[in-house]
């Protein structure tokens, strides 16, 4: 099965692209920042920083914002994944997907993080596997809890992963698995890119 390909452009890395769309979708629904905060579980201050391009937002937190605004997560980026119609529906199995290394993969960029999707859509599958590249620096995301589970395995670099207010430094080969309702956030405080295999539930796209 061929995976859809998305080529990122230099401007995609700017957090204000996602923030501008968040502001537009929010105002279209007639919501204040307070209203969006109440619906998404994120603070007013953090949402304001994202909308102004001061802070970036991770995909799981963006998923809660998207649900609060009744929008697919992909609409917060310049380009979404290629439509499923590119692959004939009759060829789409319900119980598995197969992604070849030679095929392109959909990528999304939000602030310091680039998410490379590692599997195609499967209607009866619940995991969202991703390869995440986390650039150094940037502002720390707000600690945030939500439904589901998260797993992170560090391939290269170092990752600071905070769970319930306690920081854990992960090195290559280290992994972390948590129920996502515990407030958590991650950050790369080194001067090198960190690469992580991340698996979350529920699916984001």
XYZ file of N, CA, C and O in Angstrom:
820
model
N 0.843 -1.194 0.000
C 0.000 0.000 0.000
C 0.874 1.238 0.000
O 1.799 1.346 0.791
N 0.576 2.155 -0.864
C 1.388 3.365 -0.989
C 0.968 4.383 0.049
O -0.207 4.660 0.242
N 1.938 4.936 0.717
C 1.658 5.988 1.686
C 1.692 7.332 0.991
O 2.531 7.585 0.147
N 0.768 8.235 1.335
C 0.748 9.557 0.718
C 1.967 10.337 1.161
O 2.517 10.120 2.227
N 2.384 11.283 0.313
C 3.601 12.042 0.597
C 3.260 13.510 0.728
O 2.470 14.051 -0.017
N 3.882 14.159 1.688
C 3.725 15.597 1.850
C 5.096 16.209 1.954
O 5.892 15.819 2.801
N 5.405 17.155 1.078
C 6.690 17.841 1.120
C 6.527 19.093 1.974
O 5.675 19.930 1.709
N 7.367 19.233 2.992
C 7.287 20.405 3.843
C 8.129 21.524 3.253
O 9.161 21.302 2.650
N 7.666 22.746 3.462
C 8.395 23.917 3.003
C 9.000 24.620 4.211
O 8.559 24.410 5.333
N 9.997 25.480 3.994
C 10.636 26.135 5.138
C 9.649 26.863 6.030
O 9.784 26.853 7.248
N 8.629 27.520 5.452
C 7.694 28.277 6.272
C 6.843 27.392 7.157
O 6.224 27.851 8.107
N 6.755 26.054 6.851
C 5.920 25.172 7.645
C 6.372 25.104 9.094
O 5.596 24.736 9.967
N 7.641 25.409 9.365
C 8.164 25.267 10.712
C 7.732 26.415 11.619
O 7.958 26.360 12.805
N 7.127 27.450 11.073
C 6.731 28.591 11.882
C 5.479 28.254 12.671
O 4.450 27.884 12.114
N 5.539 28.373 14.027
C 4.387 28.026 14.837
C 3.184 28.910 14.568
O 2.050 28.514 14.836
N 3.384 30.145 14.005
C 2.258 31.038 13.813
C 1.337 30.562 12.705
O 0.201 31.018 12.596
N 1.788 29.616 11.853
C 0.897 29.075 10.826
C -0.236 28.300 11.467
O -1.397 28.469 11.106
N 0.090 27.430 12.421
C -0.936 26.685 13.139
C -1.757 27.632 14.001
O -2.987 27.534 14.052
N -1.092 28.567 14.670
C -1.794 29.501 15.547
C -2.773 30.381 14.801
O -3.872 30.662 15.296
N -2.399 30.820 13.592
C -3.298 31.670 12.812
C -4.562 30.919 12.430
O -5.672 31.478 12.460
N -4.404 29.664 12.082
C -5.589 28.875 11.739
C -6.446 28.607 12.977
O -7.673 28.603 12.909
N -5.801 28.392 14.110
C -6.550 28.195 15.341
C -7.407 29.418 15.641
O -8.588 29.310 15.980
N -6.806 30.614 15.505
C -7.550 31.840 15.762
C -8.723 31.996 14.786
O -9.834 32.357 15.181
N -8.470 31.694 13.507
C -9.538 31.833 12.515
C -10.677 30.860 12.780
O -11.851 31.254 12.759
N -10.356 29.599 13.066
C -11.406 28.614 13.326
C -12.174 28.966 14.607
O -13.390 28.768 14.688
N -11.463 29.495 15.599
C -12.116 29.870 16.860
C -13.095 31.022 16.644
O -14.243 30.975 17.124
N -12.649 32.057 15.918
C -13.531 33.204 15.701
C -14.709 32.842 14.796
O -15.806 33.380 14.967
N -14.481 31.926 13.857
C -15.589 31.484 13.005
C -16.689 30.801 13.807
O -17.859 30.872 13.452
N -16.315 30.154 14.896
C -17.303 29.505 15.767
C -17.810 30.443 16.848
O -18.643 30.042 17.676
N -17.312 31.684 16.857
C -17.772 32.648 17.842
C -17.301 32.349 19.252
O -17.943 32.754 20.229
N -16.163 31.669 19.376
C -15.635 31.310 20.685
C -14.577 32.305 21.146
O -13.763 32.772 20.350
N -14.586 32.625 22.421
C -13.501 33.385 23.024
C -12.378 32.416 23.395
O -12.563 31.192 23.373
N -11.230 32.965 23.740
C -10.155 32.117 24.232
C -10.588 31.366 25.491
O -10.239 30.195 25.674
N -11.369 32.018 26.325
C -11.864 31.358 27.534
C -12.750 30.164 27.175
O -12.672 29.102 27.785
N -13.589 30.360 26.174
C -14.467 29.272 25.747
C -13.680 28.108 25.171
O -13.982 26.936 25.449
N -12.667 28.414 24.365
C -11.852 27.352 23.788
C -11.057 26.636 24.876
O -10.893 25.410 24.835
N -10.579 27.395 25.856
C -9.839 26.788 26.960
C -10.731 25.810 27.727
O -10.312 24.708 28.084
N -11.978 26.211 27.972
C -12.906 25.347 28.702
C -13.181 24.063 27.929
O -13.301 22.978 28.506
N -13.288 24.160 26.621
C -13.600 22.988 25.801
C -12.401 22.075 25.592
O -12.563 20.867 25.482
N -11.202 22.658 25.512
C -10.019 21.863 25.169
C -9.250 21.372 26.387
O -8.441 20.446 26.273
N -9.435 22.013 27.541
C -8.676 21.649 28.729
C -7.314 22.304 28.816
O -6.522 21.993 29.697
N -7.026 23.233 27.892
C -5.762 23.965 27.899
C -5.991 25.363 28.471
O -7.107 25.882 28.430
N -4.936 25.979 28.984
C -5.099 27.275 29.630
C -5.273 28.393 28.604
O -4.819 28.292 27.455
N -5.932 29.460 29.035
C -6.131 30.628 28.184
C -4.785 31.207 27.763
O -4.573 31.557 26.593
N -3.854 31.321 28.712
C -2.553 31.906 28.411
C -1.791 31.123 27.360
O -1.197 31.702 26.455
N -1.821 29.794 27.470
C -1.110 28.971 26.501
C -1.743 29.085 25.119
O -1.049 29.249 24.115
N -3.061 29.023 25.039
C -3.743 29.144 23.747
C -3.458 30.500 23.112
O -3.278 30.596 21.892
N -3.409 31.532 23.925
C -3.095 32.857 23.411
C -1.691 32.893 22.820
O -1.460 33.475 21.756
N -0.732 32.262 23.505
C 0.643 32.226 23.003
C 0.727 31.463 21.681
O 1.455 31.858 20.774
N -0.034 30.372 21.559
C -0.037 29.607 20.312
C -0.620 30.444 19.184
O -0.068 30.506 18.077
N -1.721 31.120 19.444
C -2.356 31.929 18.406
C -1.458 33.074 17.957
O -1.477 33.467 16.785
N -0.652 33.609 18.854
C 0.241 34.717 18.521
C 1.579 34.248 17.963
O 2.427 35.058 17.629
N 1.768 32.914 17.858
C 3.017 32.388 17.328
C 4.159 32.413 18.306
O 5.309 32.208 17.933
N 3.867 32.658 19.587
C 4.907 32.707 20.606
C 5.291 31.295 21.043
O 6.449 31.007 21.320
N 4.308 30.396 21.111
C 4.544 29.002 21.503
C 4.022 28.073 20.430
O 3.087 28.408 19.699
N 4.633 26.898 20.354
C 4.122 25.859 19.471
C 3.217 24.934 20.285
O 3.170 25.016 21.511
N 2.513 24.045 19.603
C 1.599 23.129 20.285
C 1.820 21.731 19.734
O 1.971 21.538 18.531
N 1.899 20.758 20.620
C 2.084 19.375 20.213
C 0.821 18.813 19.576
O -0.284 19.350 19.749
N 0.974 17.710 18.860
C -0.167 17.153 18.131
C -1.276 16.672 19.050
O -2.455 16.803 18.723
N -0.935 16.092 20.200
C -1.988 15.593 21.067
C -2.807 16.739 21.653
O -4.037 16.655 21.741
N -2.143 17.834 22.044
C -2.874 18.998 22.529
C -3.674 19.634 21.396
O -4.825 20.055 21.580
N -3.090 19.685 20.198
C -3.800 20.236 19.049
C -5.022 19.394 18.721
O -6.050 19.923 18.274
N -4.945 18.099 18.969
C -6.093 17.228 18.734
C -7.272 17.635 19.600
O -8.431 17.606 19.165
N -7.011 18.029 20.847
C -8.086 18.482 21.737
C -8.667 19.808 21.258
O -9.876 20.030 21.329
N -7.804 20.704 20.766
C -8.282 21.973 20.210
C -9.141 21.711 18.975
O -10.219 22.297 18.809
N -8.664 20.812 18.108
C -9.412 20.492 16.894
C -10.783 19.927 17.226
O -11.789 20.293 16.608
N -10.858 19.038 18.219
C -12.142 18.467 18.620
C -13.061 19.548 19.169
O -14.271 19.550 18.897
N -12.489 20.494 19.933
C -13.302 21.576 20.499
C -13.858 22.489 19.407
O -14.918 23.096 19.575
N -13.148 22.568 18.282
C -13.562 23.437 17.186
C -14.237 22.664 16.053
O -14.572 23.251 15.020
N -14.438 21.356 16.258
C -15.066 20.503 15.240
C -14.336 20.575 13.908
O -14.946 20.715 12.838
N -13.003 20.494 13.983
C -12.162 20.532 12.783
C -11.206 19.351 12.796
O -10.700 18.972 13.856
N -10.883 18.769 11.639
C -9.825 17.755 11.594
C -8.482 18.398 11.894
O -8.234 19.556 11.537
N -7.591 17.655 12.541
C -6.270 18.177 12.867
C -5.538 18.644 11.610
O -4.854 19.669 11.617
N -5.698 17.918 10.512
C -4.969 18.245 9.279
C -5.289 19.644 8.773
O -4.466 20.262 8.090
N -6.456 20.188 9.088
C -6.828 21.515 8.592
C -6.042 22.638 9.251
O -6.097 23.785 8.795
N -5.298 22.331 10.322
C -4.491 23.357 10.983
C -3.139 23.532 10.311
O -2.369 24.401 10.695
N -2.853 22.710 9.319
C -1.594 22.789 8.590
C -1.882 23.241 7.167
O -3.011 23.172 6.680
N -0.835 23.692 6.475
C -1.007 24.176 5.110
C -1.599 23.129 4.185
O -2.461 23.407 3.378
N -1.080 21.916 4.290
C -1.534 20.834 3.434
C -1.862 19.640 4.300
O -1.115 19.316 5.218
N -2.926 18.970 3.992
C -3.250 17.736 4.685
C -2.737 16.555 3.895
O -2.182 16.698 2.824
N -2.918 15.347 4.422
C -2.519 14.172 3.682
C -3.341 14.011 2.423
O -4.454 14.518 2.332
N -2.778 13.336 1.435
C -3.512 13.102 0.200
C -4.782 12.331 0.506
O -4.808 11.495 1.404
N -5.883 12.616 -0.185
C -7.150 11.956 0.111
C -7.062 10.453 -0.070
O -6.313 9.945 -0.899
N -7.866 9.750 0.716
C -7.830 8.289 0.687
C -8.235 7.751 -0.664
O -7.896 6.633 -1.021
N -8.975 8.548 -1.456
C -9.427 8.085 -2.761
C -8.272 7.787 -3.711
O -8.461 7.146 -4.731
N -7.052 8.268 -3.395
C -5.902 7.964 -4.243
C -5.629 6.465 -4.281
O -5.068 5.942 -5.216
N -6.006 5.759 -3.197
C -5.885 4.309 -3.165
C -7.292 3.749 -3.305
O -8.174 4.111 -2.529
N -7.562 2.883 -4.269
C -8.910 2.357 -4.464
C -9.460 1.763 -3.184
O -8.787 0.978 -2.514
N -10.687 2.153 -2.772
C -11.255 1.662 -1.515
C -11.242 0.152 -1.403
O -11.070 -0.400 -0.322
N -11.399 -0.564 -2.506
C -11.442 -2.024 -2.450
C -10.126 -2.611 -1.961
O -10.073 -3.734 -1.481
N -9.029 -1.845 -2.076
C -7.721 -2.347 -1.670
C -7.387 -1.999 -0.224
O -6.323 -2.337 0.265
N -8.245 -1.274 0.467
C -7.978 -0.866 1.836
C -8.495 -1.914 2.804
O -9.704 -2.054 2.984
N -7.627 -2.709 3.433
C -8.099 -3.697 4.407
C -8.547 -3.002 5.683
O -8.143 -1.876 5.971
N -9.365 -3.661 6.453
C -9.869 -3.066 7.695
C -9.025 -3.458 8.895
O -9.172 -2.872 9.957
N -8.133 -4.455 8.747
C -7.428 -4.976 9.911
C -5.926 -4.746 9.885
O -5.248 -5.078 10.848
N -5.351 -4.189 8.819
C -3.919 -3.907 8.820
C -3.583 -2.905 7.717
O -4.364 -2.688 6.785
N -2.411 -2.281 7.864
C -1.853 -1.460 6.792
C -0.412 -1.872 6.597
O 0.225 -2.426 7.503
N 0.123 -1.595 5.421
C 1.520 -1.913 5.108
C 2.155 -0.691 4.468
O 1.669 -0.186 3.458
N 3.222 -0.189 5.077
C 3.912 1.000 4.577
C 5.336 0.621 4.191
O 6.088 0.110 5.021
N 5.703 0.870 2.947
C 7.026 0.534 2.451
C 7.994 1.687 2.676
O 7.617 2.858 2.563
N 9.266 1.355 2.947
C 10.280 2.378 3.183
C 10.488 3.254 1.958
O 10.799 4.444 2.075
N 10.304 2.671 0.764
C 10.535 3.425 -0.471
C 9.427 4.427 -0.759
O 9.590 5.325 -1.588
N 8.301 4.280 -0.085
C 7.183 5.203 -0.319
C 7.361 6.462 0.518
O 8.021 6.463 1.554
N 6.748 7.537 0.074
C 6.769 8.766 0.848
C 5.874 8.632 2.070
O 5.035 7.742 2.160
N 6.048 9.492 3.042
C 5.229 9.474 4.252
C 4.732 10.880 4.532
O 5.417 11.866 4.257
N 3.546 10.969 5.091
C 2.970 12.259 5.447
C 3.729 12.852 6.631
O 4.023 12.153 7.601
N 4.053 14.137 6.549
C 4.730 14.826 7.638
C 3.976 16.086 8.019
O 3.384 16.748 7.167
N 3.992 16.394 9.309
C 3.415 17.629 9.829
C 4.469 18.310 10.680
O 5.199 17.648 11.427
N 4.549 19.618 10.579
C 5.524 20.384 11.357
C 4.776 21.374 12.237
O 3.922 22.129 11.767
N 5.081 21.346 13.531
C 4.507 22.305 14.468
C 5.621 22.778 15.392
O 6.101 22.008 16.235
N 6.047 24.018 15.212
C 7.104 24.566 16.049
C 8.388 23.772 15.924
O 8.932 23.600 14.836
N 8.885 23.242 17.047
C 10.158 22.524 17.069
C 10.013 21.064 16.661
O 11.012 20.360 16.563
N 8.810 20.586 16.449
C 8.605 19.160 16.243
C 8.109 18.846 14.830
O 7.191 19.486 14.331
N 8.733 17.842 14.219
C 8.315 17.331 12.924
C 7.805 15.907 13.121
O 8.525 15.059 13.658
N 6.571 15.660 12.728
C 5.937 14.362 12.917
C 5.859 13.642 11.570
O 5.227 14.133 10.642
N 6.484 12.483 11.491
C 6.413 11.650 10.290
C 5.504 10.460 10.605
O 5.812 9.640 11.480
N 4.375 10.376 9.920
C 3.412 9.324 10.198
C 3.955 7.993 9.680
O 4.407 7.888 8.545
N 3.903 6.959 10.520
C 4.515 5.680 10.193
C 3.531 4.628 9.696
O 3.939 3.501 9.402
N 2.254 4.959 9.630
C 1.305 4.001 9.077
C 0.190 4.745 8.364
O -0.091 5.906 8.650
N -0.426 4.046 7.437
C -1.571 4.602 6.727
C -2.802 4.457 7.609
O -2.762 3.846 8.679
N -3.916 5.011 7.139
C -5.146 4.914 7.913
C -5.708 3.503 7.829
O -5.666 2.857 6.793
N -6.258 2.997 8.921
C -6.963 1.721 8.948
C -8.193 1.893 9.806
O -8.088 2.272 10.979
N -9.399 1.677 9.271
C -10.631 2.004 9.993
C -10.797 1.300 11.334
O -11.477 1.803 12.215
N -10.176 0.131 11.514
C -10.328 -0.595 12.778
C -9.066 -0.572 13.631
O -8.916 -1.382 14.542
N -8.157 0.366 13.356
C -6.901 0.475 14.098
C -6.911 1.728 14.961
O -7.419 2.768 14.560
N -6.350 1.639 16.169
C -6.458 2.743 17.122
C -5.126 3.406 17.451
O -5.096 4.489 18.022
N -3.988 2.770 17.126
C -2.685 3.349 17.452
C -2.270 4.382 16.403
O -2.584 4.248 15.228
N -1.545 5.420 16.856
C -0.976 6.429 15.950
C 0.537 6.379 16.102
O 1.111 7.017 16.979
N 1.247 5.586 15.266
C 2.708 5.526 15.357
C 3.361 6.632 14.540
O 2.972 6.879 13.393
N 4.359 7.284 15.120
C 5.015 8.412 14.464
C 6.507 8.390 14.749
O 6.945 7.905 15.793
N 7.289 8.923 13.829
C 8.695 9.236 14.069
C 8.760 10.740 14.262
O 8.370 11.501 13.373
N 9.220 11.169 15.425
C 9.193 12.584 15.781
C 10.614 13.112 15.893
O 11.442 12.542 16.618
N 10.910 14.188 15.165
C 12.188 14.888 15.279
C 11.933 16.167 16.071
O 11.097 16.990 15.676
N 12.638 16.326 17.183
C 12.428 17.469 18.075
C 13.669 18.348 18.029
O 14.745 17.961 18.502
N 13.524 19.527 17.451
C 14.654 20.449 17.352
C 14.971 21.056 18.722
O 14.104 21.108 19.600
N 16.192 21.511 18.926
C 16.552 22.113 20.209
C 15.806 23.422 20.439
O 15.394 24.111 19.499
N 15.675 23.763 21.697
C 15.155 25.078 22.064
C 13.664 25.222 21.901
O 12.916 24.256 21.864
N 13.238 26.463 21.784
C 11.818 26.764 21.735
C 11.234 26.821 23.134
O 11.887 26.489 24.131
N 9.998 27.259 23.219
C 9.328 27.308 24.515
C 8.807 25.923 24.883
O 8.417 25.149 24.025
N 8.740 25.650 26.168
C 8.166 24.384 26.618
C 6.652 24.433 26.466
O 6.010 25.411 26.826
N 6.101 23.338 25.938
C 4.652 23.234 25.881
C 4.093 23.193 27.292
O 4.781 22.838 28.250
N 2.824 23.520 27.431
C 2.139 23.411 28.707
C 1.935 21.937 29.060
O 1.574 21.134 28.200
N 2.165 21.567 30.322
C 1.863 20.211 30.768
C 0.370 19.976 30.593
O -0.456 20.822 30.940
N 0.019 18.807 30.061
C -1.347 18.615 29.598
C -1.733 17.144 29.716
O -0.942 16.256 29.423
N -2.941 16.873 30.197
C -3.465 15.520 30.264
C -4.654 15.356 29.330
O -5.390 16.298 29.088
N -4.808 14.151 28.785
C -5.908 13.878 27.858
C -6.160 12.378 27.844
O -5.432 11.598 28.474
N -7.182 11.939 27.157
C -7.492 10.523 27.100
C -6.462 9.745 26.312
O -5.722 10.294 25.500
N -6.395 8.429 26.552
C -5.527 7.559 25.778
C -4.229 7.211 26.482
O -4.078 7.372 27.695
N -3.275 6.709 25.695
C -1.960 6.341 26.196
C -0.890 6.888 25.255
O -1.166 7.183 24.092
N 0.336 7.016 25.780
C 1.470 7.456 24.967
C 2.685 6.579 25.273
O 2.903 6.192 26.417
N 3.448 6.303 24.229
C 4.702 5.570 24.355
C 5.766 6.328 23.578
O 5.514 6.793 22.458
N 6.938 6.485 24.158
C 8.045 7.176 23.483
C 9.320 6.364 23.643
O 9.657 5.944 24.760
N 10.028 6.135 22.533
C 11.306 5.431 22.525
C 12.332 6.339 21.861
O 12.154 6.752 20.706
N 13.402 6.665 22.582
C 14.408 7.589 22.061
C 15.375 6.838 21.147
O 16.053 5.892 21.571
N 15.424 7.263 19.896
C 16.336 6.675 18.917
C 17.694 7.356 18.982
O 18.744 6.706 18.984
N 17.700 8.687 19.039
C 18.957 9.434 19.118
C 18.706 10.740 19.862
O 17.596 11.259 19.881
N 19.762 11.257 20.465
C 19.639 12.497 21.229
C 19.136 12.241 22.642
O 19.131 11.113 23.132
N 18.713 13.307 23.296
C 18.182 13.231 24.656
C 16.827 13.914 24.705
O 16.558 14.849 23.951
N 15.977 13.431 25.615
C 14.631 13.979 25.732
C 14.293 14.170 27.199
O 14.475 13.264 28.016
N 13.822 15.367 27.540
C 13.343 15.642 28.887
C 11.829 15.444 28.878
O 11.112 16.164 28.176
N 11.360 14.448 29.623
C 9.930 14.100 29.615
C 9.397 14.295 31.031
O 9.815 13.613 31.961
N 8.473 15.230 31.191
C 7.913 15.521 32.506
C 6.557 14.847 32.647
O 5.677 14.999 31.804
N 6.368 14.086 33.732
C 5.097 13.418 34.018
C 4.704 13.747 35.446
O 5.479 13.510 36.378
N 3.517 14.312 35.627
C 3.034 14.688 36.967
C 4.026 15.572 37.707
O 4.243 15.428 38.906
N 4.675 16.475 36.967
C 5.589 17.425 37.587
C 6.982 16.896 37.848
O 7.834 17.635 38.359
N 7.253 15.632 37.516
C 8.580 15.038 37.730
C 9.274 14.885 36.382
O 8.710 14.300 35.453
N 10.495 15.404 36.268
C 11.233 15.337 35.018
C 12.055 14.050 34.922
O 12.697 13.635 35.888
N 12.024 13.428 33.745
C 12.800 12.215 33.483
C 13.625 12.467 32.227
O 13.069 12.831 31.180
N 14.941 12.274 32.309
C 15.801 12.457 31.144
C 15.985 11.106 30.461
O 16.465 10.154 31.069
N 15.592 11.046 29.193
C 15.682 9.812 28.425
C 16.838 9.897 27.435
O 17.022 10.920 26.767
N 17.592 8.795 27.328
C 18.718 8.676 26.416
C 18.399 7.615 25.363
O 17.402 6.896 25.485
N 19.211 7.501 24.308
C 18.937 6.490 23.282
C 18.740 5.104 23.895
O 19.530 4.656 24.728
N 17.661 4.443 23.496
C 17.319 3.131 24.037
C 16.350 3.193 25.195
O 15.743 2.178 25.555
N 16.196 4.381 25.817
C 15.219 4.538 26.902
C 13.827 4.710 26.323
O 13.647 5.226 25.213
N 12.830 4.304 27.095
C 11.445 4.474 26.659
C 10.570 4.842 27.839
O 10.943 4.644 29.005
N 9.414 5.365 27.533
C 8.458 5.780 28.551
C 7.054 5.484 28.032
O 6.750 5.719 26.865
N 6.201 4.946 28.904
C 4.825 4.595 28.537
C 3.912 5.087 29.649
O 4.153 4.804 30.816
N 2.879 5.838 29.303
C 2.006 6.397 30.322
C 0.568 6.476 29.849
O 0.293 6.501 28.644
N -0.332 6.493 30.819
C -1.709 6.877 30.540
C -1.721 8.393 30.394
O -1.250 9.107 31.267
N -2.289 8.862 29.313
C -2.110 10.263 28.949
C -2.920 11.236 29.804
O -2.777 12.443 29.651
N -3.773 10.713 30.704
C -4.516 11.643 31.557
C -3.612 12.276 32.614
O -3.982 13.264 33.253
N -2.402 11.727 32.824
C -1.426 12.371 33.714
C -0.844 13.582 32.994
O -0.407 13.471 31.848
N -0.823 14.758 33.631
C -0.235 15.937 32.969
C 1.214 15.646 32.572
O 2.009 15.154 33.374
N 1.553 15.934 31.331
C 2.888 15.604 30.839
C 3.293 16.578 29.752
O 2.468 17.242 29.144
N 4.588 16.667 29.516
C 5.134 17.474 28.428
C 6.557 17.007 28.165
O 7.180 16.351 29.007
N 7.066 17.313 26.988
C 8.427 16.920 26.639
C 9.174 18.106 26.063
O 8.570 19.058 25.560
N 10.500 18.025 26.151
C 11.321 19.170 25.742
C 12.725 18.686 25.412
O 13.261 17.780 26.054
N 13.310 19.281 24.393
C 14.708 19.006 24.035
C 15.551 20.186 24.487
O 15.554 21.238 23.856
N 16.271 20.007 25.585
C 17.082 21.106 26.130
C 18.549 20.991 25.732
O 19.414 21.649 26.310
N 18.848 20.152 24.720
C 20.221 20.021 24.245
C 20.417 20.907 23.013
O 19.524 21.680 22.648
N 21.566 20.776 22.352
C 21.809 21.552 21.136
C 21.786 20.663 19.895
O 22.278 21.047 18.841
N 21.229 19.443 20.010
C 21.120 18.513 18.897
C 19.660 18.085 18.720
O 18.876 18.102 19.677
N 19.324 17.684 17.503
C 17.979 17.179 17.240
C 17.794 15.830 17.937
O 18.695 14.985 17.926
N 16.650 15.640 18.571
C 16.302 14.366 19.196
C 15.276 13.648 18.328
O 14.317 14.263 17.860
N 15.484 12.349 18.113
C 14.556 11.554 17.311
C 13.900 10.503 18.199
O 14.582 9.778 18.928
N 12.577 10.442 18.125
C 11.800 9.578 19.005
C 10.766 8.801 18.185
O 10.127 9.376 17.295
N 10.617 7.509 18.475
C 9.468 6.765 17.970
C 8.357 6.938 18.989
O 8.524 6.600 20.173
N 7.242 7.485 18.557
C 6.135 7.780 19.454
C 4.878 7.052 18.983
O 4.577 7.050 17.796
N 4.181 6.446 19.923
C 2.910 5.793 19.615
C 1.877 6.327 20.598
O 2.081 6.307 21.808
N 0.784 6.853 20.074
C -0.255 7.422 20.927
C -1.599 6.816 20.574
O -1.800 6.292 19.478
N -2.526 6.875 21.528
C -3.933 6.587 21.273
C -4.745 7.734 21.855
O -4.335 8.339 22.854
N -5.872 8.089 21.288
C -6.402 7.537 20.039
C -5.662 8.147 18.831
O -4.803 9.011 18.994
N -6.046 7.715 17.630
C -5.435 8.269 16.428
C -5.760 9.756 16.331
O -6.819 10.219 16.770
N -4.836 10.491 15.752
C -4.970 11.948 15.649
C -5.565 12.375 14.320
O -6.096 13.477 14.202
N -5.453 11.540 13.276
C -5.894 11.908 11.945
C -6.861 10.850 11.417
O -6.799 9.706 11.819
